[in-house]
Amino acid sequence: DMGACCTIRTVLVSIQSLLGEHPIRNEPGHEAEAGKEDETYCEILRYENVHVAVVRMLKSPPPGFAAFRGEMCRVFLAHCAAHLTTLESYVAREGEGACAPIWAFPVRYHARGLTAEVRALQAQLESEAAGAPRGQKRASEGDDAADEAGSSAKAARSA
């Protein structure tokens, strides 16, 4: 477990390195990369950020993250249109696979199914926010509805 040897500073620096225009250049041995590997790595990170860092974190936050769910929902709703725009750029690659040029992690693009999950989460969280008393967000009370909304989208992705 790497978590035990990392400080908050090392974790933040690692996250910051992914936010640059060319994140592959922060990887050892790829400091000057500007070609196809850079493009592929950026495409994979952009897609997986929506898939994992947005959708998966909202639907199944890891232990200890429940306290942040309300803020996560607020940020998601504020940036939902941008996530949907990002996913639109992957529709033409539906079903295609890619492999990261470093770390060799595989990705299969399922933009349509992921778009359905994002829209379902958006509808569910907007509904929760609208039904909450003024100043409170019910989204932090649990995510059973998000799980139900996403299960039909997940079935569509695997079809």
Backbone as a printed PyTorch tensor [residue, N CA C, xyz], in Angstrom:
tensor([[[  0.8400,  -1.1870,   0.0000],
         [  0.0000,   0.0000,   0.0000],
         [  0.8820,   1.2460,   0.0000]],

        [[  0.7770,   2.0260,  -1.0710],
         [  1.5860,   3.2180,  -1.1920],
         [  1.1320,   4.3250,  -0.2580]],

        [[ -0.1050,   4.3020,   0.1630],
         [ -0.6550,   5.3510,   1.0070],
         [  0.1130,   5.5740,   2.2910]],

        [[  0.6670,   4.5290,   2.8520],
         [  1.3790,   4.6510,   4.1130],
         [  2.6920,   5.4130,   3.9780]],

        [[  3.2770,   5.4360,   2.7850],
         [  4.5680,   6.1020,   2.6160],
         [  4.4340,   7.4820,   1.9760]],

        [[  3.2340,   7.9100,   1.6350],
         [  3.0310,   9.2050,   0.9880],
         [  2.6090,  10.2620,   1.9980]],

        [[  3.1300,  11.4460,   1.8140],
         [  2.6620,  12.5820,   2.6040],
         [  1.5980,  13.2970,   1.7930]],

        [[  0.8780,  14.2150,   2.4040],
         [ -0.1330,  14.9720,   1.6730],
         [  0.5340,  15.7450,   0.5360]],

        [[  1.7620,  16.1980,   0.7600],
         [  2.4890,  16.9360,  -0.2830],
         [  2.7590,  16.0430,  -1.4910]],

        [[  3.2160,  14.8130,  -1.2800],
         [  3.5060,  13.9370,  -2.4200],
         [  2.2340,  13.5710,  -3.1730]],

        [[  1.1430,  13.3990,  -2.4540],
         [ -0.1350,  13.0900,  -3.1040],
         [ -0.5810,  14.2810,  -3.9510]],

        [[ -0.5070,  15.4900,  -3.4030],
         [ -0.9240,  16.6820,  -4.1450],
         [ -0.0340,  16.9360,  -5.3640]],

        [[  1.2610,  16.7090,  -5.2350],
         [  2.1650,  16.8760,  -6.3770],
         [  1.8290,  15.8510,  -7.4600]],

        [[  1.5010,  14.6240,  -7.0560],
         [  1.1200,  13.5950,  -8.0290],
         [ -0.1480,  13.9840,  -8.7710]],

        [[ -1.1250,  14.4970,  -8.0530],
         [ -2.3680,  14.9320,  -8.6840],
         [ -2.1000,  16.1140,  -9.6090]],

        [[ -1.3140,  17.0720,  -9.1400],
         [ -0.9950,  18.2480,  -9.9410],
         [ -0.3280,  17.8510, -11.2600]],

        [[  0.5010,  16.8230, -11.2230],
         [  1.2070,  16.4070, -12.4300],
         [  0.2490,  15.9050, -13.5070]],

        [[ -0.9320,  15.4350, -13.1230],
         [ -1.9150,  14.9560, -14.0900],
         [ -2.7470,  16.0840, -14.6930]],

        [[ -2.6690,  17.2670, -14.0960],
         [ -3.5150,  18.3680, -14.5290],
         [ -2.8780,  19.2300, -15.6120]],

        [[ -1.6340,  18.9990, -15.9270],
         [ -0.9610,  19.7820, -16.9500],
         [ -1.4290,  19.4180, -18.3460]],

        [[ -1.0030,  20.2020, -19.3250],
         [ -1.3850,  19.9670, -20.7160],
         [ -0.7790,  18.6790, -21.2700]],

        [[  0.3870,  18.2830, -20.7500],
         [  1.0890,  17.0850, -21.2080],
         [  1.5030,  16.2470, -19.9940]],

        [[  0.5610,  15.5470, -19.3660],
         [  0.8810,  14.8080, -18.1420],
         [  1.9470,  13.7260, -18.3130]],

        [[  2.0900,  13.1860, -19.5160],
         [  3.0920,  12.1410, -19.7250],
         [  4.4990,  12.6830, -19.4760]],

        [[  4.6860,  13.9750, -19.6610],
         [  6.0070,  14.5820, -19.4720],
         [  6.4430,  14.5820, -18.0070]],

        [[  5.5320,  14.2800, -17.1050],
         [  5.8790,  14.1750, -15.6890],
         [  6.3140,  12.7630, -15.3160]],

        [[  6.2580,  11.8550, -16.2710],
         [  6.6450,  10.4780, -16.0320],
         [  8.1300,  10.2930, -16.3660]],

        [[  8.8630,   9.5730, -15.5360],
         [ 10.2900,   9.3630, -15.7950],
         [ 10.5360,   8.7720, -17.1810]],

        [[ 11.4740,   9.3740, -17.9060],
         [ 11.8330,   8.9020, -19.2270],
         [ 10.9720,   9.4440, -20.3490]],

        [[  9.9480,  10.2460, -20.0230],
         [  9.0360,  10.7840, -21.0340],
         [  8.9890,  12.3120, -20.9930]],

        [[  9.9920,  12.9310, -20.4210],
         [  9.9990,  14.3750, -20.2070],
         [  9.8790,  15.1770, -21.4960]],

        [[ 10.3470,  14.6480, -22.6170],
         [ 10.3230,  15.3760, -23.8840],
         [  9.2430,  14.8600, -24.8340]],

        [[  8.3990,  13.9610, -24.3870],
         [  7.3910,  13.3440, -25.2590],
         [  6.4170,  14.3900, -25.7990]],

        [[  6.2070,  14.3720, -27.1070],
         [  5.2830,  15.3170, -27.7320],
         [  4.5250,  14.6840, -28.8920]],

        [[  4.6520,  13.3930, -29.0930],
         [  4.0530,  12.7440, -30.2520],
         [  2.8200,  11.9320, -29.9190]],

        [[  2.7110,  10.7930, -30.5830],
         [  1.5450,   9.9170, -30.4620],
         [  1.3400,   9.4150, -29.0330]],

        [[  2.4300,   9.0910, -28.3270],
         [  2.2860,   8.6100, -26.9480],
         [  1.6720,   9.6890, -26.0570]],

        [[  2.0590,  10.9330, -26.2580],
         [  1.5020,  12.0500, -25.5020],
         [  0.0060,  12.1720, -25.7820]],

        [[ -0.3630,  12.1070, -27.0390],
         [ -1.7650,  12.2210, -27.4420],
         [ -2.5990,  11.0750, -26.8580]],

        [[ -2.1050,   9.8550, -26.9790],
         [ -2.8210,   8.6870, -26.4630],
         [ -2.9950,   8.7720, -24.9530]],

        [[ -1.9370,   9.1220, -24.2530],
         [ -1.9820,   9.2220, -22.7910],
         [ -3.0000,  10.2800, -22.3530]],

        [[ -2.9960,  11.4330, -23.0290],
         [ -3.9560,  12.4950, -22.6990],
         [ -5.3920,  12.0430, -22.9360]],

        [[ -5.6320,  11.3650, -24.0650],
         [ -6.9790,  10.8770, -24.3720],
         [ -7.4720,   9.8970, -23.3120]],

        [[ -6.6090,   8.9750, -22.9210],
         [ -6.9850,   7.9880, -21.9130],
         [ -7.2700,   8.6560, -20.5750]],

        [[ -6.3990,   9.5630, -20.1560],
         [ -6.6060,  10.2410, -18.8740],
         [ -7.8850,  11.0640, -18.8740]],

        [[ -8.1710,  11.7510, -19.9660],
         [ -9.3800,  12.5780, -20.0500],
         [-10.6300,  11.7030, -19.8830]],

        [[-10.6790,  10.5820, -20.5920],
         [-11.8340,   9.6750, -20.5020],
         [-11.9310,   9.0540, -19.1070]],

        [[-10.8180,   8.5280, -18.6280],
         [-10.8400,   7.8490, -17.3280],
         [-11.0980,   8.8110, -16.1690]],

        [[-10.7510,  10.0790, -16.3170],
         [-11.0770,  11.0500, -15.2720],
         [-12.5880,  11.1640, -15.1040]],

        [[-13.3230,  11.1990, -16.2120],
         [-14.7820,  11.2440, -16.1060],
         [-15.3020,   9.9170, -15.5620]],

        [[-14.7780,   8.8120, -16.0930],
         [-15.2500,   7.4840, -15.7060],
         [-14.9700,   7.1780, -14.2310]],

        [[-13.7300,   7.3710, -13.8130],
         [-13.3330,   6.9570, -12.4640],
         [-13.4470,   8.0910, -11.4520]],

        [[-12.7850,   9.2100, -11.7340],
         [-12.7180,  10.2890, -10.7440],
         [-14.0460,  11.0050, -10.5540]],

        [[-14.9220,  10.9430, -11.5370],
         [-16.2170,  11.6140, -11.3990],
         [-17.3180,  10.5990, -11.0910]],

        [[-17.6160,   9.7250, -12.0570],
         [-18.7730,   8.8330, -11.9170],
         [-18.5620,   7.8020, -10.8110]],

        [[-17.4590,   7.0800, -10.8650],
         [-17.2470,   6.0280,  -9.8540],
         [-17.1600,   6.6090,  -8.4390]],

        [[-16.4880,   7.7540,  -8.3120],
         [-16.3770,   8.3610,  -6.9760],
         [-17.7350,   8.7980,  -6.4400]],

        [[-18.6210,   9.2800,  -7.3040],
         [-19.9570,   9.6680,  -6.8470],
         [-20.8110,   8.4580,  -6.5070]],

        [[-20.6990,   7.4170,  -7.3170],
         [-21.5340,   6.2380,  -7.1020],
         [-21.0370,   5.3520,  -5.9680]],

        [[-19.7410,   5.2660,  -5.8010],
         [-19.1610,   4.3880,  -4.7730],
         [-17.9390,   5.0460,  -4.1420]],

        [[-18.1510,   6.0690,  -3.3440],
         [-16.9850,   6.7110,  -2.7330],
         [-16.2580,   5.7550,  -1.7890]],

        [[-14.9330,   5.8260,  -1.7830],
         [-14.1820,   4.9510,  -0.8830],
         [-14.4560,   5.2860,   0.5790]],

        [[-14.1450,   4.3670,   1.4700],
         [-14.3440,   4.6360,   2.8980],
         [-13.6550,   5.9420,   3.2960]],

        [[-14.3400,   6.7260,   4.0970],
         [-13.7830,   7.9870,   4.5640],
         [-14.1470,   9.1780,   3.6900]],

        [[-14.7640,   8.9410,   2.5260],
         [-15.1110,  10.0370,   1.6270],
         [-16.5730,  10.4550,   1.7490]],

        [[-17.3500,   9.7810,   2.5470],
         [-18.7710,  10.1050,   2.6800],
         [-18.9780,  11.5550,   3.1160]],

        [[-18.0890,  12.0700,   3.9310],
         [-18.2080,  13.4480,   4.4090],
         [-18.0830,  14.4610,   3.2730]],

        [[-17.4760,  14.0680,   2.1710],
         [-17.2650,  14.9820,   1.0510],
         [-18.3370,  14.8480,  -0.0350]],

        [[-19.2550,  13.9230,   0.1180],
         [-20.2040,  13.6350,  -0.9540],
         [-21.0380,  14.8480,  -1.3410]],

        [[-21.4860,  15.6230,  -0.3940],
         [-22.2790,  16.8170,  -0.7160],
         [-21.5120,  17.7760,  -1.6070]],

        [[-20.2620,  18.0260,  -1.2790],
         [-19.4240,  18.9150,  -2.0960],
         [-19.1270,  18.2730,  -3.4500]],

        [[-18.8960,  16.9670,  -3.4590],
         [-18.6590,  16.2710,  -4.7190],
         [-19.8660,  16.4210,  -5.6490]],

        [[-21.0610,  16.3200,  -5.0970],
         [-22.2780,  16.4620,  -5.8890],
         [-22.4140,  17.8860,  -6.4170]],

        [[-22.1150,  18.8670,  -5.5910],
         [-22.1970,  20.2700,  -6.0130],
         [-21.2420,  20.5360,  -7.1730]],

        [[-19.9990,  20.0620,  -7.0510],
         [-18.9980,  20.2680,  -8.1000],
         [-19.4030,  19.5130,  -9.3710]],

        [[-19.9100,  18.2980,  -9.2050],
         [-20.3720,  17.5230, -10.3670],
         [-21.4390,  18.2890, -11.1370]],

        [[-22.4480,  18.7940, -10.4340],
         [-23.5300,  19.5080, -11.1130],
         [-23.0180,  20.7800, -11.7930]],

        [[-22.0600,  21.4480, -11.1830],
         [-21.5050,  22.6660, -11.7760],
         [-20.7220,  22.3730, -13.0530]],

        [[-20.1390,  21.1680, -13.1570],
         [-19.2860,  20.8260, -14.2930],
         [-19.8660,  19.7310, -15.1900]],

        [[-21.1030,  19.3720, -14.9780],
         [-21.7170,  18.2640, -15.7160],
         [-21.6930,  18.5010, -17.2260]],

        [[-22.0040,  19.7040, -17.6650],
         [-22.0130,  19.9970, -19.1040],
         [-20.6300,  19.7610, -19.7170]],

        [[-19.5850,  20.1130, -19.0020],
         [-18.2200,  19.8940, -19.5010],
         [-17.9150,  18.4000, -19.5940]],

        [[-18.3800,  17.6160, -18.6130],
         [-18.1700,  16.1640, -18.6620],
         [-18.8820,  15.5670, -19.8780]],

        [[-20.0940,  16.0280, -20.1380],
         [-20.8510,  15.5170, -21.2860],
         [-20.1720,  15.9100, -22.6000]],

        [[-19.6420,  17.1100, -22.6680],
         [-18.9120,  17.5450, -23.8650],
         [-17.6720,  16.6760, -24.0810]],

        [[-16.9630,  16.3840, -22.9990],
         [-15.7960,  15.5070, -23.0910],
         [-16.2020,  14.1530, -23.6450]],

        [[-17.2760,  13.5880, -23.1270],
         [-17.7100,  12.2650, -23.5700],
         [-18.1790,  12.2630, -25.0270]],

        [[-18.7510,  13.3690, -25.5000],
         [-19.1670,  13.4590, -26.9010],
         [-17.9830,  13.2110, -27.8390]],

        [[-16.8070,  13.6410, -27.4290],
         [-15.6320,  13.4840, -28.2830],
         [-15.1680,  12.0290, -28.3830]],

        [[-15.7350,  11.1420, -27.5680],
         [-15.3490,   9.7290, -27.5950],
         [-16.3900,   8.8400, -28.2710]],

        [[-17.5310,   9.3900, -28.6520],
         [-18.5920,   8.5820, -29.2500],
         [-18.1080,   7.8940, -30.5270]],

        [[-17.3250,   8.5850, -31.3370],
         [-16.8180,   7.9880, -32.5800],
         [-15.8880,   6.8020, -32.3100]],

        [[-15.3760,   6.7180, -31.0920],
         [-14.4570,   5.6230, -30.7370],
         [-15.1660,   4.5430, -29.9040]],

        [[-16.4850,   4.5810, -29.8750],
         [-17.2810,   3.6270, -29.0940],
         [-16.8160,   2.1960, -29.3390]],

        [[-16.5210,   1.4850, -28.2630],
         [-16.1100,   0.0880, -28.3360],
         [-14.6400,  -0.1260, -28.6260]],

        [[-13.9380,   0.9110, -29.0290],
         [-12.5090,   0.7820, -29.3100],
         [-11.7210,   0.6540, -28.0130]],

        [[-10.5890,   0.0110, -28.1210],
         [ -9.6960,  -0.1080, -26.9870],
         [ -8.4450,   0.7070, -27.1970]],

        [[ -7.7770,   0.9920, -26.1110],
         [ -6.4950,   1.6950, -26.1530],
         [ -5.6730,   1.1790, -24.9850]],

        [[ -4.3790,   1.3230, -25.1040],
         [ -3.4840,   0.9180, -24.0200],
         [ -2.5610,   2.0910, -23.7260]],

        [[ -2.4730,   2.4540, -22.4720],
         [ -1.6190,   3.5720, -22.0850],
         [ -0.1780,   3.2610, -22.4600]],

        [[  0.5110,   4.2310, -23.0440],
         [  1.8870,   3.9970, -23.4630],
         [  2.8420,   3.7540, -22.2980]],

        [[  2.4570,   4.1770, -21.1200],
         [  3.2180,   3.8430, -19.9140],
         [  2.2470,   3.1960, -18.9430]],

        [[  2.7450,   2.3780, -18.1060],
         [  1.9620,   1.6060, -17.1350],
         [  1.0860,   0.5670, -17.8160]],

        [[  0.9000,   0.6240, -19.1080],
         [  0.1910,  -0.3700, -19.9160],
         [ -1.2190,  -0.7030, -19.4300]],

        [[ -1.9270,   0.2660, -18.8510],
         [ -3.2930,  -0.0530, -18.4490],
         [ -4.2170,   0.0760, -19.6550]],

        [[ -5.0960,  -0.9270, -19.8240],
         [ -5.9960,  -0.9280, -20.9810],
         [ -7.2670,  -0.1270, -20.7040]],

        [[ -7.8250,   0.4240, -21.7620],
         [ -9.0730,   1.1830, -21.6940],
         [ -9.9450,   0.7510, -22.8560]],

        [[-11.2380,   0.6270, -22.5980],
         [-12.1950,   0.4130, -23.6720],
         [-13.1970,   1.5460, -23.5510]],

        [[-13.3880,   2.2720, -24.6420],
         [-14.2730,   3.4400, -24.6310],
         [-15.7330,   3.0200, -24.7910]],

        [[-16.5330,   3.4000, -23.8110],
         [-17.9830,   3.1730, -23.8260],
         [-18.6520,   4.5080, -23.5280]],

        [[-18.4440,   5.4570, -24.4230],
         [-18.9170,   6.8230, -24.2000],
         [-20.4330,   6.9170, -24.0990]],

        [[-21.1470,   6.1410, -24.8780],
         [-22.6160,   6.2210, -24.8280],
         [-23.1500,   5.7770, -23.4680]],

        [[-22.6600,   4.6590, -22.9830],
         [-23.1010,   4.1780, -21.6760],
         [-22.6750,   5.1020, -20.5530]],

        [[-21.4550,   5.6220, -20.6430],
         [-20.9660,   6.5430, -19.6170],
         [-21.7490,   7.8560, -19.6640]],

        [[-22.1010,   8.2960, -20.8600],
         [-22.9380,   9.4960, -20.9910],
         [-24.2840,   9.2650, -20.3190]],

        [[-24.8660,   8.0880, -20.5130],
         [-26.1420,   7.7600, -19.8670],
         [-25.9940,   7.7790, -18.3460]],

        [[-24.8740,   7.2670, -17.8340],
         [-24.6410,   7.2930, -16.3840],
         [-24.5140,   8.7220, -15.8730]],

        [[-23.7920,   9.5700, -16.6090],
         [-23.6270,  10.9670, -16.1970],
         [-24.9860,  11.6680, -16.1920]],

        [[-25.7880,  11.4590, -17.2370],
         [-27.1120,  12.0920, -17.2950],
         [-28.0260,  11.5820, -16.1690]],

        [[-27.9450,  10.2920, -15.8760],
         [-28.7610,   9.7350, -14.7890],
         [-28.3430,  10.3220, -13.4400]],

        [[-27.0380,  10.4340, -13.2200],
         [-26.5610,  11.0550, -11.9800],
         [-26.9930,  12.5120, -11.9000]],

        [[-26.9010,  13.2140, -13.0210],
         [-27.3050,  14.6200, -13.0560],
         [-28.7850,  14.7530, -12.6700]],

        [[-29.6340,  13.9560, -13.2880],
         [-31.0690,  14.0190, -12.9990],
         [-31.3560,  13.6820, -11.5470]],

        [[-30.7020,  12.6460, -11.0520],
         [-30.9260,  12.2200,  -9.6750],
         [-30.4730,  13.2850,  -8.6830]],

        [[-29.2930,  13.8540,  -8.9180],
         [-28.7600,  14.8490,  -7.9800],
         [-29.5200,  16.1740,  -8.0650]],

        [[-29.9620,  16.5520,  -9.2570],
         [-30.7800,  17.7620,  -9.3880],
         [-32.1100,  17.5760,  -8.6760]],

        [[-32.6800,  16.3760,  -8.7920],
         [-33.9320,  16.0700,  -8.1100],
         [-33.7500,  16.1250,  -6.5990]],

        [[-32.6630,  15.5350,  -6.1190],
         [-32.3810,  15.5750,  -4.6830],
         [-32.1890,  16.9990,  -4.2060]],

        [[-31.4430,  17.8000,  -4.9610],
         [-31.1860,  19.1800,  -4.5700],
         [-32.4770,  19.9930,  -4.5580]],

        [[-33.3520,  19.7440,  -5.5300],
         [-34.6170,  20.4750,  -5.6050],
         [-35.5420,  20.1020,  -4.4520]],

        [[-35.4610,  18.8560,  -3.9890],
         [-36.3310,  18.4010,  -2.9090],
         [-35.8020,  18.6920,  -1.5240]],

        [[-34.5840,  19.1690,  -1.4210],
         [-33.9760,  19.4420,  -0.1220],
         [-34.4500,  20.7830,   0.4020]],

        [[-34.5350,  20.9130,   1.7220],
         [-34.8480,  22.2230,   2.2930],
         [-33.7830,  23.2270,   1.8600]],

        [[-34.1700,  24.4830,   1.7570],
         [-33.2470,  25.5220,   1.2980],
         [-31.9510,  25.4880,   2.0950]],

        [[-30.8170,  25.5130,   1.3570],
         [-29.5050,  25.5310,   2.0020],
         [-28.9430,  24.1540,   2.2950]],

        [[-29.7260,  23.1030,   2.0600],
         [-29.2350,  21.7510,   2.3110],
         [-29.2820,  20.9470,   1.0250]],

        [[-28.3430,  20.0400,   0.9000],
         [-28.3120,  19.1520,  -0.2640],
         [-28.5250,  17.7370,   0.2420]],

        [[-29.5750,  17.0880,  -0.2260],
         [-29.8410,  15.7260,   0.2020],
         [-28.8840,  14.7310,  -0.4340]],

        [[-28.1130,  15.1440,  -1.4210],
         [-27.2010,  14.2240,  -2.1060],
         [-26.1950,  13.6030,  -1.1610]],

        [[-25.9120,  14.2600,  -0.0510],
         [-24.9200,  13.7220,   0.8730],
         [-25.4980,  12.6410,   1.7790]],

        [[-26.7960,  12.3770,   1.6830],
         [-27.4240,  11.4090,   2.5660],
         [-27.3000,   9.9670,   2.0940]],

        [[-26.7660,   9.7340,   0.9290],
         [-26.6230,   8.3670,   0.4330],
         [-26.7100,   8.3550,  -1.0660]],

        [[-26.3840,   7.2140,  -1.6530],
         [-26.3780,   7.1720,  -3.1060],
         [-27.0940,   5.9540,  -3.6670]],

        [[-28.1300,   5.4760,  -2.9740],
         [-28.8810,   4.3370,  -3.4900],
         [-29.5310,   4.6560,  -4.8290]],

        [[-30.0910,   5.8640,  -4.9590],
         [-30.7370,   6.2340,  -6.2230],
         [-29.7200,   6.3320,  -7.3430]],

        [[-28.5050,   6.8150,  -7.0420],
         [-27.4510,   6.9010,  -8.0660],
         [-27.0690,   5.4980,  -8.5250]],

        [[-27.0180,   4.5540,  -7.5850],
         [-26.6950,   3.1810,  -7.9580],
         [-27.7680,   2.6080,  -8.8700]],

        [[-29.0470,   2.8710,  -8.5320],
         [-30.1350,   2.3740,  -9.3590],
         [-30.1170,   3.0250, -10.7300]],

        [[-29.9010,   4.3420, -10.7770],
         [-29.8780,   5.0580, -12.0520],
         [-28.7270,   4.5760, -12.9230]],

        [[-27.5940,   4.3140, -12.3110],
         [-26.4280,   3.8780, -13.0750],
         [-26.4880,   2.4420, -13.5270]],

        [[-27.2840,   1.5920, -12.8550],
         [-27.3000,   0.1770, -13.2140],
         [-27.8900,  -0.0290, -14.6050]],

        [[-28.9070,   0.7610, -14.9800],
         [-29.4490,   0.6220, -16.3320],
         [-28.4620,   1.1510, -17.3610]],

        [[-27.7280,   2.2110, -17.0200],
         [-26.7100,   2.7220, -17.9350],
         [-25.5750,   1.7220, -18.0870]],

        [[-25.2040,   1.0690, -16.9860],
         [-24.1290,   0.0690, -17.0390],
         [-24.5490,  -1.0970, -17.9250]],

        [[-25.8050,  -1.4920, -17.8390],
         [-26.3090,  -2.5760, -18.6790],
         [-26.2400,  -2.1600, -20.1450]],

        [[-26.5310,  -0.9030, -20.4310],
         [-26.4610,  -0.4040, -21.8140],
         [-25.0340,  -0.4150, -22.3190]],

        [[-24.0720,  -0.1070, -21.4310],
         [-22.6610,  -0.0960, -21.8190],
         [-22.1710,  -1.4890, -22.1590]],

        [[-22.6270,  -2.4910, -21.4290],
         [-22.1240,  -3.8350, -21.6600],
         [-22.8260,  -4.5260, -22.8210]],

        [[-23.9170,  -3.9250, -23.3050],
         [-24.6600,  -4.5130, -24.4260],
         [-23.9710,  -4.2920, -25.7540]]])
